[in-house]
PDB file of C-alpha atoms in Angstrom:
ATOM      1  CA  MET P   1       0.000   0.000   0.000  1.00 68.00           C
ATOM      2  CA  SER P   2       1.465   3.336  -1.023  1.00 84.00           C
ATOM      3  CA  GLY P   3       1.575   6.423   1.131  1.00 92.00           C
ATOM      4  CA  ARG P   4       3.297   9.731   1.706  1.00 95.00           C
ATOM      5  CA  TYR P   5       6.152   9.609   4.180  1.00 96.00           C
ATOM      6  CA  GLN P   6       8.514  11.994   5.906  1.00 97.00           C
ATOM      7  CA  ILE P   7      11.909  10.648   6.950  1.00 97.00           C
ATOM      8  CA  VAL P   8      14.209  12.845   9.012  1.00 97.00           C
ATOM      9  CA  ILE P   9      17.914  12.035   9.245  1.00 97.00           C
ATOM     10  CA  LYS P  10      20.578  13.769  11.275  1.00 97.00           C
ATOM     11  CA  GLY P  11      22.836  16.106   9.365  1.00 93.00           C
ATOM     12  CA  TYR P  12      22.943  17.485   5.865  1.00 93.00           C
ATOM     13  CA  LEU P  13      22.537  15.567   2.610  1.00 92.00           C
ATOM     14  CA  ASP P  14      22.810  17.472  -0.645  1.00 91.00           C
ATOM     15  CA  ARG P  15      19.630  17.713  -2.739  1.00 90.00           C
ATOM     16  CA  ASN P  16      21.381  15.687  -5.457  1.00 90.00           C
ATOM     17  CA  TRP P  17      20.643  12.544  -3.407  1.00 88.00           C
ATOM     18  CA  SER P  18      16.939  12.737  -4.331  1.00 88.00           C
ATOM     19  CA  ASP P  19      17.268  10.309  -7.251  1.00 88.00           C
ATOM     20  CA  TRP P  20      19.099   7.767  -5.102  1.00 89.00           C
ATOM     21  CA  PHE P  21      16.189   7.860  -2.661  1.00 91.00           C
ATOM     22  CA  ASP P  22      13.575   7.064  -5.326  1.00 88.00           C
ATOM     23  CA  GLY P  23      12.804  10.702  -6.116  1.00 91.00           C
ATOM     24  CA  LEU P  24      11.900  11.754  -2.584  1.00 94.00           C
ATOM     25  CA  ARG P  25      12.109  15.508  -2.046  1.00 95.00           C
ATOM     26  CA  VAL P  26      15.152  16.595  -0.042  1.00 95.00           C
ATOM     27  CA  SER P  27      14.673  19.557   2.301  1.00 96.00           C
ATOM     28  CA  TYR P  28      15.936  20.685   5.687  1.00 96.00           C
ATOM     29  CA  ASP P  29      14.390  21.416   9.078  1.00 95.00           C
ATOM     30  CA  GLU P  30      15.227  24.129  11.618  1.00 94.00           C
ATOM     31  CA  GLN P  31      18.022  22.024  13.132  1.00 94.00           C
ATOM     32  CA  ASP P  32      19.688  21.538   9.705  1.00 92.00           C
ATOM     33  CA  ASN P  33      18.623  17.904   9.570  1.00 97.00           C
ATOM     34  CA  THR P  34      17.717  16.416   6.196  1.00 97.00           C
ATOM     35  CA  VAL P  35      14.050  15.708   5.520  1.00 97.00           C
ATOM     36  CA  LEU P  36      13.127  13.211   2.807  1.00 96.00           C
ATOM     37  CA  SER P  37       9.464  13.349   1.846  1.00 95.00           C
ATOM     38  CA  GLY P  38       7.155  12.062  -0.828  1.00 95.00           C
ATOM     39  CA  LEU P  39       5.236   9.110  -2.136  1.00 95.00           C
ATOM     40  CA  ILE P  40       6.605   5.659  -1.369  1.00 94.00           C
ATOM     41  CA  SER P  41       4.969   2.889  -3.367  1.00 92.00           C
ATOM     42  CA  ASP P  42       4.856   0.122  -0.751  1.00 93.00           C
ATOM     43  CA  GLN P  43       6.482  -1.317   2.379  1.00 92.00           C
ATOM     44  CA  PRO P  44       9.366  -3.021   0.511  1.00 95.00           C
ATOM     45  CA  ALA P  45      10.241   0.342  -1.086  1.00 95.00           C
ATOM     46  CA  LEU P  46      10.184   1.994   2.354  1.00 95.00           C
ATOM     47  CA  TYR P  47      12.486  -0.664   3.788  1.00 96.00           C
ATOM     48  CA  GLY P  48      14.780  -0.257   0.771  1.00 95.00           C
ATOM     49  CA  ILE P  49      15.174   3.456   1.517  1.00 95.00           C
ATOM     50  CA  LEU P  50      15.766   2.737   5.206  1.00 96.00           C
ATOM     51  CA  ASP P  51      18.382   0.133   4.234  1.00 96.00           C
ATOM     52  CA  ARG P  52      20.206   2.747   2.113  1.00 95.00           C
ATOM     53  CA  LEU P  53      20.232   5.158   5.040  1.00 95.00           C
ATOM     54  CA  ARG P  54      21.616   2.420   7.295  1.00 96.00           C
ATOM     55  CA  ASP P  55      24.269   1.452   4.732  1.00 96.00           C
ATOM     56  CA  MET P  56      25.379   5.117   4.604  1.00 94.00           C
ATOM     57  CA  ASN P  57      25.693   5.029   8.412  1.00 96.00           C
ATOM     58  CA  LEU P  58      23.236   7.933   8.749  1.00 95.00           C
ATOM     59  CA  THR P  59      21.340   8.548  11.984  1.00 96.00           C
ATOM     60  CA  LEU P  60      17.590   8.104  11.593  1.00 97.00           C
ATOM     61  CA  ILE P  61      15.544  10.569  13.653  1.00 97.00           C
ATOM     62  CA  THR P  62      11.953   9.872  12.554  1.00 97.00           C
ATOM     63  CA  VAL P  63       9.883   8.002  10.005  1.00 96.00           C
ATOM     64  CA  MET P  64       6.305   9.183   9.760  1.00 95.00           C
ATOM     65  CA  ARG P  65       3.475   8.411   7.397  1.00 94.00           C
ATOM     66  CA  ILE P  66       1.979  11.809   6.613  1.00 90.00           C
ATOM     67  CA  GLY P  67      -0.939  10.797   4.463  1.00 76.00           C
ATOM     68  CA  PRO P  68      -2.407   8.574   1.787  1.00 70.00           C
ATOM     69  CA  ASP P  69      -1.109   8.278  -1.747  1.00 60.00           C
ATOM     70  CA  THR P  70      -2.880  11.456  -2.908  1.00 54.00           C
ATOM     71  CA  ASP P  71      -1.116  14.790  -3.157  1.00 51.00           C
ATOM     72  CA  PRO P  72      -2.379  17.066  -0.355  1.00 48.00           C
ATOM     73  CA  PHE P  73      -1.868  20.092  -2.611  1.00 47.00           C
ATOM     74  CA  GLU P  74      -3.820  18.615  -5.482  1.00 46.00           C
ATOM     75  CA  ILE P  75      -7.014  20.522  -6.232  1.00 37.00           C
ATOM     76  CA  LYS P  76      -9.929  18.163  -6.743  1.00 41.00           C
ATOM     77  CA  GLU P  77     -12.317  18.971  -9.567  1.00 44.00           C
ATOM     78  CA  GLY P  78     -15.679  20.187  -8.360  1.00 39.00           C
ATOM     79  CA  LYS P  79     -14.426  21.022  -4.833  1.00 39.00           C
ATOM     80  CA  THR P  80     -13.333  24.388  -3.509  1.00 40.00           C
TER      81      THR P  80
END
């Protein structure tokens, strides 16, 4: 089951890593931690991303599902 996730890791990763993390958006929080966010297709894909973070010896701060597979900014036809 797909869903939108937010993964926070300690420290700074350049935005160029987005492709390596399956196109997740790379941004930063107030503490200069890296925030990966976006649609993850299923649980195996999520575990694959977490495995990459582990293999890079990065410190995982949080993993949070932030919503279903729909874009929260998407404007639905017929709704205001």
